[in-house]
mmCIF file of C-alpha atoms in Angstrom:
data_model
loop_
_atom_site.group_PDB
_atom_site.id
_atom_site.type_symbol
_atom_site.label_atom_id
_atom_site.label_comp_id
_atom_site.label_asym_id
_atom_site.label_seq_id
_atom_site.Cartn_x
_atom_site.Cartn_y
_atom_site.Cartn_z
ATOM 1 C CA VAL A 15 -26.665 121.101 89.084
ATOM 2 C CA THR A 16 -25.111 124.296 87.775
ATOM 3 C CA GLY A 17 -22.091 125.604 89.644
ATOM 4 C CA GLY A 18 -21.708 122.102 91.027
ATOM 5 C CA CYS A 19 -17.966 122.394 91.606
ATOM 6 C CA GLY A 20 -18.351 125.167 94.164
ATOM 7 C CA PHE A 21 -19.205 124.998 97.846
ATOM 8 C CA VAL A 22 -23.000 125.020 97.672
ATOM 9 C CA GLY A 23 -23.301 123.295 94.304
ATOM 10 C CA ALA A 24 -21.058 120.408 95.325
ATOM 11 C CA ALA A 25 -23.072 119.913 98.519
ATOM 12 C CA ILE A 26 -26.290 119.839 96.485
ATOM 13 C CA ALA A 27 -24.793 117.366 94.013
ATOM 14 C CA ARG A 28 -23.733 115.037 96.835
ATOM 15 C CA GLY A 29 -27.154 115.309 98.444
ATOM 16 C CA LEU A 30 -28.838 114.309 95.199
ATOM 17 C CA GLN A 31 -26.425 111.417 94.772
ATOM 18 C CA ALA A 32 -27.291 110.236 98.280
ATOM 19 C CA ARG A 33 -30.941 110.233 97.212
ATOM 20 C CA GLY A 34 -29.996 107.908 94.378
ATOM 21 C CA ASP A 35 -30.080 110.359 91.496
ATOM 22 C CA ARG A 36 -27.856 110.415 88.451
ATOM 23 C CA VAL A 37 -26.302 113.858 88.660
ATOM 24 C CA ILE A 38 -24.897 116.016 85.887
ATOM 25 C CA VAL A 39 -22.733 118.900 87.058
ATOM 26 C CA LEU A 40 -22.172 122.011 84.961
ATOM 27 C CA ASP A 41 -19.312 124.328 85.808
ATOM 28 C CA VAL A 42 -16.287 126.032 84.279
ATOM 29 C CA ALA A 43 -13.722 124.589 86.719
ATOM 30 C CA GLU A 44 -10.917 122.372 85.480
ATOM 31 C CA ASP A 45 -11.989 119.484 87.689
ATOM 32 C CA CYS A 46 -15.056 118.575 89.716
ATOM 33 C CA PRO A 47 -14.546 117.680 93.394
ATOM 34 C CA VAL A 48 -17.663 115.492 93.480
ATOM 35 C CA GLU A 49 -16.911 111.880 92.630
ATOM 36 C CA GLY A 50 -19.346 109.874 90.555
ATOM 37 C CA VAL A 51 -21.124 112.741 88.807
ATOM 38 C CA ASP A 52 -21.286 113.297 85.071
ATOM 39 C CA TYR A 53 -19.177 116.436 84.876
ATOM 40 C CA ARG A 54 -19.669 118.703 81.869
ATOM 41 C CA ARG A 55 -17.381 121.694 81.599
ATOM 42 C CA VAL A 56 -19.992 124.073 80.240
ATOM 43 C CA ASP A 57 -20.263 127.854 80.508
ATOM 44 C CA ILE A 58 -23.901 128.734 81.196
ATOM 45 C CA THR A 59 -23.533 131.857 79.057
ATOM 46 C CA ASP A 60 -23.154 129.536 76.038
ATOM 47 C CA GLU A 61 -26.793 129.111 75.001
ATOM 48 C CA ALA A 62 -26.204 126.303 72.491
ATOM 49 C CA ALA A 63 -24.075 124.244 74.880
ATOM 50 C CA VAL A 64 -26.618 124.692 77.671
ATOM 51 C CA ARG A 65 -29.499 123.605 75.472
ATOM 52 C CA GLU A 66 -27.693 120.414 74.490
ATOM 53 C CA VAL A 67 -26.772 119.438 78.051
ATOM 54 C CA CYS A 68 -30.409 119.817 79.189
ATOM 55 C CA ARG A 69 -31.432 116.901 76.987
ATOM 56 C CA GLY A 70 -32.883 114.020 79.007
ATOM 57 C CA VAL A 71 -32.823 115.914 82.303
ATOM 58 C CA ASP A 72 -35.699 115.782 84.819
ATOM 59 C CA THR A 73 -34.691 118.618 87.151
ATOM 60 C CA ILE A 74 -32.368 121.596 86.917
ATOM 61 C CA ILE A 75 -30.966 122.940 90.169
ATOM 62 C CA HIS A 76 -29.652 126.301 89.038
ATOM 63 C CA ASN A 77 -27.076 127.360 91.586
ATOM 64 C CA ALA A 78 -24.324 128.976 89.488
ATOM 65 C CA SER A 79 -23.778 132.700 89.940
ATOM 66 C CA ILE A 80 -21.062 135.259 90.504
ATOM 67 C CA VAL A 81 -21.141 136.750 93.996
ATOM 68 C CA HIS A 82 -19.719 140.212 93.510
ATOM 69 C CA THR A 83 -20.773 143.150 95.665
ATOM 70 C CA LYS A 84 -18.328 145.750 94.380
ATOM 71 C CA TRP A 85 -19.422 148.310 91.800
ATOM 72 C CA ASN A 86 -17.390 147.072 88.863
ATOM 73 C CA LYS A 87 -17.391 144.167 86.415
ATOM 74 C CA GLU A 88 -21.161 144.649 86.122
ATOM 75 C CA ASP A 89 -21.341 143.258 82.572
ATOM 76 C CA ILE A 90 -19.752 139.968 83.583
ATOM 77 C CA VAL A 91 -21.955 139.625 86.666
ATOM 78 C CA TRP A 92 -25.163 140.303 84.733
ATOM 79 C CA ASN A 93 -24.142 138.049 81.852
ATOM 80 C CA VAL A 94 -23.724 135.083 84.191
ATOM 81 C CA ASN A 95 -26.367 135.767 86.822
ATOM 82 C CA LEU A 96 -29.190 136.845 84.535
ATOM 83 C CA GLY A 97 -28.064 135.748 81.075
ATOM 84 C CA GLY A 98 -27.006 132.329 82.327
ATOM 85 C CA THR A 99 -30.336 131.903 84.095
ATOM 86 C CA GLU A 100 -32.238 132.808 80.933
ATOM 87 C CA ASN A 101 -30.173 130.255 79.002
ATOM 88 C CA MET A 102 -30.869 127.528 81.552
ATOM 89 C CA LEU A 103 -34.602 128.266 81.427
ATOM 90 C CA ALA A 104 -34.619 128.248 77.632
ATOM 91 C CA GLY A 105 -32.779 124.926 77.645
ATOM 92 C CA ALA A 106 -35.262 123.479 80.132
ATOM 93 C CA GLN A 107 -38.230 124.590 78.044
ATOM 94 C CA ALA A 108 -36.721 123.326 74.781
ATOM 95 C CA GLN A 109 -35.764 119.919 76.159
ATOM 96 C CA GLY A 110 -38.855 119.116 78.198
ATOM 97 C CA VAL A 111 -37.275 119.468 81.645
ATOM 98 C CA SER A 112 -40.143 119.354 84.129
ATOM 99 C CA ARG A 113 -38.642 121.031 87.230
ATOM 100 C CA PHE A 114 -36.416 124.072 87.780
ATOM 101 C CA VAL A 115 -35.219 125.014 91.274
ATOM 102 C CA TYR A 116 -33.366 128.319 91.440
ATOM 103 C CA ILE A 117 -30.928 129.125 94.247
ATOM 104 C CA SER A 118 -31.646 132.780 94.870
ATOM 105 C CA SER A 119 -30.614 134.964 97.830
ATOM 106 C CA GLY A 120 -32.105 136.738 100.800
ATOM 107 C CA SER A 121 -30.526 139.903 99.403
ATOM 108 C CA VAL A 122 -33.277 140.211 96.759
ATOM 109 C CA VAL A 123 -35.459 142.059 99.303
ATOM 110 C CA TYR A 124 -32.697 144.011 101.057
ATOM 111 C CA GLU A 125 -32.707 147.801 100.666
ATOM 112 C CA GLY A 126 -30.062 148.699 103.224
ATOM 113 C CA ASN A 127 -32.586 148.927 106.070
ATOM 114 C CA ASP A 128 -33.500 146.546 108.893
ATOM 115 C CA ILE A 129 -35.409 143.371 108.026
ATOM 116 C CA GLU A 130 -36.779 141.656 111.116
ATOM 117 C CA ASN A 131 -38.519 138.310 110.628
ATOM 118 C CA GLY A 132 -39.200 139.259 107.015
ATOM 119 C CA ASP A 133 -41.377 136.911 104.985
ATOM 120 C CA GLU A 134 -42.114 136.292 101.324
ATOM 121 C CA SER A 135 -44.622 139.167 101.199
ATOM 122 C CA LEU A 136 -41.685 141.586 101.171
ATOM 123 C CA PRO A 137 -41.289 143.279 97.782
ATOM 124 C CA TYR A 138 -38.116 143.063 95.762
ATOM 125 C CA SER A 139 -35.644 145.810 96.540
ATOM 126 C CA SER A 140 -36.377 148.948 94.564
ATOM 127 C CA ILE A 141 -32.936 150.368 95.365
ATOM 128 C CA SER A 142 -29.805 149.351 93.511
ATOM 129 C CA GLN A 143 -27.486 147.748 96.069
ATOM 130 C CA ALA A 144 -24.768 145.914 94.129
ATOM 131 C CA PRO A 145 -24.444 144.073 90.803
ATOM 132 C CA TYR A 146 -24.890 140.738 92.586
ATOM 133 C CA ALA A 147 -28.105 141.663 94.389
ATOM 134 C CA ASP A 148 -29.553 143.509 91.399
ATOM 135 C CA SER A 149 -28.879 140.638 89.004
ATOM 136 C CA LYS A 150 -30.257 138.041 91.433
ATOM 137 C CA ILE A 151 -33.486 140.029 91.699
ATOM 138 C CA GLN A 152 -33.958 140.062 87.948
ATOM 139 C CA ALA A 153 -33.007 136.392 87.606
ATOM 140 C CA GLU A 154 -35.490 135.331 90.286
ATOM 141 C CA LYS A 155 -38.227 137.365 88.630
ATOM 142 C CA VAL A 156 -37.509 135.628 85.317
ATOM 143 C CA VAL A 157 -37.536 132.173 86.921
ATOM 144 C CA LEU A 158 -40.837 132.631 88.735
ATOM 145 C CA ALA A 159 -42.505 134.327 85.759
ATOM 146 C CA ALA A 160 -41.482 131.338 83.612
ATOM 147 C CA ASN A 161 -43.431 128.882 85.766
ATOM 148 C CA GLY A 162 -45.600 126.820 83.445
ATOM 149 C CA GLU A 163 -43.902 127.878 80.215
ATOM 150 C CA GLY A 164 -42.960 124.800 78.216
ATOM 151 C CA GLY A 165 -44.384 122.659 81.003
ATOM 152 C CA VAL A 166 -41.586 123.606 83.420
ATOM 153 C CA ALA A 167 -42.524 124.080 87.095
ATOM 154 C CA THR A 168 -40.212 126.580 88.769
ATOM 155 C CA CYS A 169 -39.486 127.765 92.281
ATOM 156 C CA ALA A 170 -36.832 129.821 94.063
ATOM 157 C CA LEU A 171 -35.041 129.262 97.366
ATOM 158 C CA ARG A 172 -33.544 132.220 99.207
ATOM 159 C CA PRO A 173 -30.776 131.151 101.597
ATOM 160 C CA HIS A 174 -28.837 133.639 103.684
ATOM 161 C CA VAL A 175 -25.166 133.466 104.735
ATOM 162 C CA VAL A 176 -24.585 129.825 103.857
ATOM 163 C CA PHE A 177 -21.748 128.218 105.814
ATOM 164 C CA GLY A 178 -20.335 124.780 106.474
ATOM 165 C CA PRO A 179 -17.468 122.440 105.563
ATOM 166 C CA GLY A 180 -16.130 123.361 102.145
ATOM 167 C CA ASP A 181 -17.076 127.035 102.384
ATOM 168 C CA ASN A 182 -14.630 128.928 100.179
ATOM 169 C CA ARG A 183 -15.889 132.433 100.798
ATOM 170 C CA PHE A 184 -17.395 133.534 104.118
ATOM 171 C CA LEU A 185 -15.297 131.731 106.737
ATOM 172 C CA PRO A 186 -12.057 131.746 104.707
ATOM 173 C CA ALA A 187 -12.288 135.552 104.580
ATOM 174 C CA LEU A 188 -12.893 135.590 108.326
ATOM 175 C CA LEU A 189 -9.873 133.342 108.928
ATOM 176 C CA ALA A 190 -7.658 135.433 106.672
ATOM 177 C CA ASN A 191 -8.562 138.539 108.651
ATOM 178 C CA ALA A 192 -7.949 136.699 111.926
ATOM 179 C CA ARG A 193 -4.502 135.500 110.839
ATOM 180 C CA ALA A 194 -3.591 139.021 109.769
ATOM 181 C CA GLY A 195 -4.637 140.412 113.136
ATOM 182 C CA ARG A 196 -7.558 142.325 111.653
ATOM 183 C CA LEU A 197 -10.226 140.536 113.697
ATOM 184 C CA ARG A 198 -9.758 142.503 116.900
ATOM 185 C CA ALA A 199 -12.571 144.984 116.324
ATOM 186 C CA GLN A 200 -16.185 144.803 115.258
ATOM 187 C CA ILE A 201 -17.703 147.295 112.850
ATOM 188 C CA GLY A 202 -20.374 149.481 114.438
ATOM 189 C CA ARG A 203 -21.516 149.729 118.042
ATOM 190 C CA GLY A 204 -24.991 148.261 117.617
ATOM 191 C CA VAL A 205 -26.283 144.719 117.959
ATOM 192 C CA TRP A 206 -27.800 143.595 114.671
ATOM 193 C CA LEU A 207 -29.321 140.155 114.164
ATOM 194 C CA SER A 208 -28.500 138.109 111.087
ATOM 195 C CA ASP A 209 -29.672 134.751 109.762
ATOM 196 C CA TYR A 210 -27.386 131.862 108.809
ATOM 197 C CA THR A 211 -27.945 128.692 106.803
ATOM 198 C CA PHE A 212 -25.925 125.556 107.401
ATOM 199 C CA VAL A 213 -25.226 124.049 104.015
ATOM 200 C CA SER A 214 -26.842 120.660 104.631
ATOM 201 C CA ASN A 215 -30.069 122.406 105.633
ATOM 202 C CA LEU A 216 -30.078 124.158 102.273
ATOM 203 C CA VAL A 217 -29.521 120.811 100.539
ATOM 204 C CA ASP A 218 -32.522 119.412 102.425
ATOM 205 C CA ALA A 219 -34.625 122.342 101.200
ATOM 206 C CA VAL A 220 -33.531 121.769 97.593
ATOM 207 C CA ILE A 221 -34.600 118.136 97.761
ATOM 208 C CA LEU A 222 -37.920 119.033 99.403
ATOM 209 C CA ALA A 223 -38.632 121.640 96.710
ATOM 210 C CA ASP A 224 -37.817 119.155 93.956
ATOM 211 C CA GLU A 225 -40.052 116.535 95.549
ATOM 212 C CA ALA A 226 -42.924 119.022 95.871
ATOM 213 C CA LEU A 227 -42.641 119.939 92.191
ATOM 214 C CA GLU A 228 -42.312 116.289 91.169
ATOM 215 C CA LYS A 229 -45.380 115.238 93.144
ATOM 216 C CA ASP A 230 -47.858 117.836 91.867
ATOM 217 C CA GLY A 231 -46.087 119.486 88.931
ATOM 218 C CA LEU A 232 -47.608 122.787 87.925
ATOM 219 C CA ASP A 233 -50.346 122.241 90.525
ATOM 220 C CA SER A 234 -47.772 122.132 93.314
ATOM 221 C CA VAL A 235 -47.977 124.815 95.976
ATOM 222 C CA ALA A 236 -44.272 125.350 95.307
ATOM 223 C CA ALA A 237 -44.735 126.059 91.590
ATOM 224 C CA GLY A 238 -43.985 129.712 90.955
ATOM 225 C CA ALA A 239 -43.174 130.312 94.635
ATOM 226 C CA ALA A 240 -40.185 131.667 96.529
ATOM 227 C CA TYR A 241 -39.037 130.540 99.983
ATOM 228 C CA PHE A 242 -36.620 131.925 102.540
ATOM 229 C CA ILE A 243 -34.335 129.111 103.688
ATOM 230 C CA THR A 244 -32.299 129.697 106.845
ATOM 231 C CA ASN A 245 -31.586 128.017 110.156
ATOM 232 C CA GLY A 246 -34.299 130.134 111.775
ATOM 233 C CA GLU A 247 -31.853 131.062 114.541
ATOM 234 C CA PRO A 248 -30.964 134.734 114.115
ATOM 235 C CA MET A 249 -28.009 135.918 116.157
ATOM 236 C CA PRO A 250 -25.823 139.023 116.112
ATOM 237 C CA PHE A 251 -23.325 138.823 113.267
ATOM 238 C CA TRP A 252 -20.412 139.605 115.548
ATOM 239 C CA ASP A 253 -21.510 136.936 118.048
ATOM 240 C CA PHE A 254 -21.267 134.405 115.225
ATOM 241 C CA VAL A 255 -17.785 135.690 114.400
ATOM 242 C CA ARG A 256 -16.786 135.540 118.069
ATOM 243 C CA LYS A 257 -17.962 131.934 118.372
ATOM 244 C CA VAL A 258 -15.893 130.874 115.369
ATOM 245 C CA ALA A 259 -12.826 132.840 116.476
ATOM 246 C CA ALA A 260 -12.980 131.454 120.013
ATOM 247 C CA ARG A 261 -13.454 127.878 118.793
ATOM 248 C CA LEU A 262 -10.399 128.163 116.560
ATOM 249 C CA GLY A 263 -8.229 129.811 119.188
ATOM 250 C CA PHE A 264 -7.975 133.350 117.842
ATOM 251 C CA PRO A 265 -7.797 136.342 120.215
ATOM 252 C CA PRO A 266 -11.132 137.835 121.236
ATOM 253 C CA ILE A 267 -12.646 140.909 119.627
ATOM 254 C CA LYS A 268 -12.112 143.815 122.028
ATOM 255 C CA TYR A 269 -12.789 147.010 120.132
ATOM 256 C CA THR A 270 -15.352 148.693 117.904
ATOM 257 C CA VAL A 271 -14.778 150.774 114.792
ATOM 258 C CA PRO A 272 -17.393 153.326 113.661
ATOM 259 C CA LYS A 273 -19.530 152.164 110.763
ATOM 260 C CA THR A 274 -19.111 155.483 108.958
ATOM 261 C CA LEU A 275 -15.337 155.181 109.030
ATOM 262 C CA MET A 276 -15.348 151.636 107.653
ATOM 263 C CA TYR A 277 -17.946 152.551 105.035
ATOM 264 C CA GLY A 278 -15.682 155.344 103.829
ATOM 265 C CA ILE A 279 -12.673 153.042 103.732
ATOM 266 C CA ALA A 280 -14.703 150.471 101.795
ATOM 267 C CA ALA A 281 -15.762 153.129 99.285
ATOM 268 C CA ILE A 282 -12.149 154.165 98.717
ATOM 269 C CA LYS A 283 -11.024 150.564 98.433
ATOM 270 C CA GLU A 284 -13.740 149.822 95.874
ATOM 271 C CA GLY A 285 -12.799 152.933 93.920
ATOM 272 C CA ILE A 286 -9.149 151.888 93.740
ATOM 273 C CA ASP A 287 -10.181 148.388 92.692
ATOM 274 C CA THR A 288 -12.353 149.820 89.916
ATOM 275 C CA LEU A 289 -9.545 152.079 88.662
ATOM 276 C CA LYS A 290 -7.346 148.982 88.402
ATOM 277 C CA GLY A 291 -9.982 147.217 86.288
ATOM 278 C CA GLY A 292 -11.895 145.431 89.038
ATOM 279 C CA THR A 293 -11.444 141.993 90.535
ATOM 280 C CA LEU A 294 -13.872 139.086 90.662
ATOM 281 C CA ASN A 295 -13.960 136.449 93.411
ATOM 282 C CA ALA A 296 -11.575 138.410 95.578
ATOM 283 C CA GLU A 297 -13.846 140.018 98.161
ATOM 284 C CA ASP A 298 -12.766 140.242 101.768
ATOM 285 C CA GLY A 299 -15.885 141.594 103.426
ATOM 286 C CA LEU A 300 -14.786 145.187 102.977
ATOM 287 C CA THR A 301 -17.325 146.528 100.488
ATOM 288 C CA ARG A 302 -20.039 149.117 101.029
ATOM 289 C CA PHE A 303 -22.692 146.442 100.569
ATOM 290 C CA ALA A 304 -21.029 144.197 103.171
ATOM 291 C CA ILE A 305 -20.699 147.043 105.689
ATOM 292 C CA ARG A 306 -24.401 147.878 105.348
ATOM 293 C CA TYR A 307 -25.242 144.199 105.763
ATOM 294 C CA MET A 308 -23.192 143.896 108.952
ATOM 295 C CA CYS A 309 -24.857 146.958 110.473
ATOM 296 C CA THR A 310 -28.546 146.193 109.946
ATOM 297 C CA HIS A 311 -30.949 143.507 111.106
ATOM 298 C CA HIS A 312 -31.611 140.992 108.368
ATOM 299 C CA TYR A 313 -33.335 137.813 109.404
ATOM 300 C CA PHE A 314 -36.275 136.007 107.894
ATOM 301 C CA SER A 315 -39.266 133.823 108.707
ATOM 302 C CA ILE A 316 -39.050 130.246 107.444
ATOM 303 C CA ASP A 317 -42.680 129.501 108.296
ATOM 304 C CA LYS A 318 -43.721 129.258 104.639
ATOM 305 C CA ALA A 319 -41.006 126.707 103.874
ATOM 306 C CA ARG A 320 -41.946 124.730 106.979
ATOM 307 C CA ARG A 321 -45.631 124.766 106.079
ATOM 308 C CA GLU A 322 -45.479 124.143 102.349
ATOM 309 C CA LEU A 323 -42.281 122.138 101.881
ATOM 310 C CA GLY A 324 -41.980 120.411 105.259
ATOM 311 C CA TYR A 325 -38.627 122.122 105.770
ATOM 312 C CA ASN A 326 -37.116 121.728 109.220
ATOM 313 C CA PRO A 327 -33.466 122.684 109.786
ATOM 314 C CA SER A 328 -31.791 119.574 111.152
ATOM 315 C CA VAL A 329 -28.396 121.103 111.993
ATOM 316 C CA SER A 330 -28.337 124.029 114.412
ATOM 317 C CA VAL A 331 -26.051 127.025 114.042
ATOM 318 C CA GLU A 332 -24.067 125.862 117.080
ATOM 319 C CA GLU A 333 -23.577 122.359 115.672
ATOM 320 C CA GLY A 334 -22.872 123.807 112.241
ATOM 321 C CA ILE A 335 -20.073 125.974 113.633
ATOM 322 C CA GLU A 336 -18.567 122.962 115.371
ATOM 323 C CA ARG A 337 -18.725 120.780 112.246
ATOM 324 C CA THR A 338 -17.209 123.547 110.167
ATOM 325 C CA CYS A 339 -14.379 124.192 112.614
ATOM 326 C CA GLN A 340 -13.605 120.484 112.832
ATOM 327 C CA HIS A 341 -13.380 120.383 109.037
ATOM 328 C CA LEU A 342 -11.089 123.415 108.927
ATOM 329 C CA GLU A 343 -8.812 121.791 111.489
ATOM 330 C CA ALA A 344 -8.832 118.475 109.616
ATOM 331 C CA ILE A 345 -7.687 120.071 106.358
ATOM 332 C CA GLY A 346 -5.052 122.221 108.099
ATOM 333 C CA ALA A 347 -6.741 125.497 107.260
ATOM 334 C CA VAL A 348 -6.341 126.917 110.774
#
């Protein structure tokens, strides 16, 4: 499991352990939060190190990436998100790894316009949106095109807005804004539906994809395929935010701020950040990409995953919010 020390990667690693697997975690963190795994501190941009660690492995769950939606640090983002993926694939092919499951993103088909119940027939975005989205598109293309090369069966899963206990990005940014009193207004006056994915549902999908590839190999229906993985419960983005804020006792959202104003502020903020050299892993939801996302419909059909993988989200958005809030309270994060 690459990126196995982060929120999603750690959840995947624990899910595989629960299945009875021996799990190797690759990451660049000092320590791994998942007990009982074989932790290797390996940078996926190091081709030789990656090739060596793939020895004796049955499945690679390639989750590691840099989520960065500002227009700076492009070289670093591409080097990890695409270059690291190419290294992992090369290692799999060289070492006889039979299965490769890539954690992609719903953003690979997003062009800044509404997506309503979009399915896997949607083309990749032809418009450059952000280094993260652009690099994920190219990485997914490489993964799916590599299906069968060196005997490796590949597939890609496309989650959207993953949340749950251990989230270190989406909800922490929301909480930081709430504590600072910046969560009193929503951006835009419309009602736009968004999809969400509770983290354990994504873990279930990973295991189902691996099992499908293990059962039929290159003849599997999943081999060379991509799947949207969400809860299948689209709701307005700001309704989700309101539910979390209310559950944790923050004041209600009462006002609206024009999208055009916030988009302009985000552009200025990104420009200042770029002039200062750019910052990674320090996004607060105020980027042009994020503003566009908040102010368009973007929800997807999970029918293909249901039909071909047997995927069925077991934790609802409502229950997922409650579990997440309980966790935040338990660790004193509220």
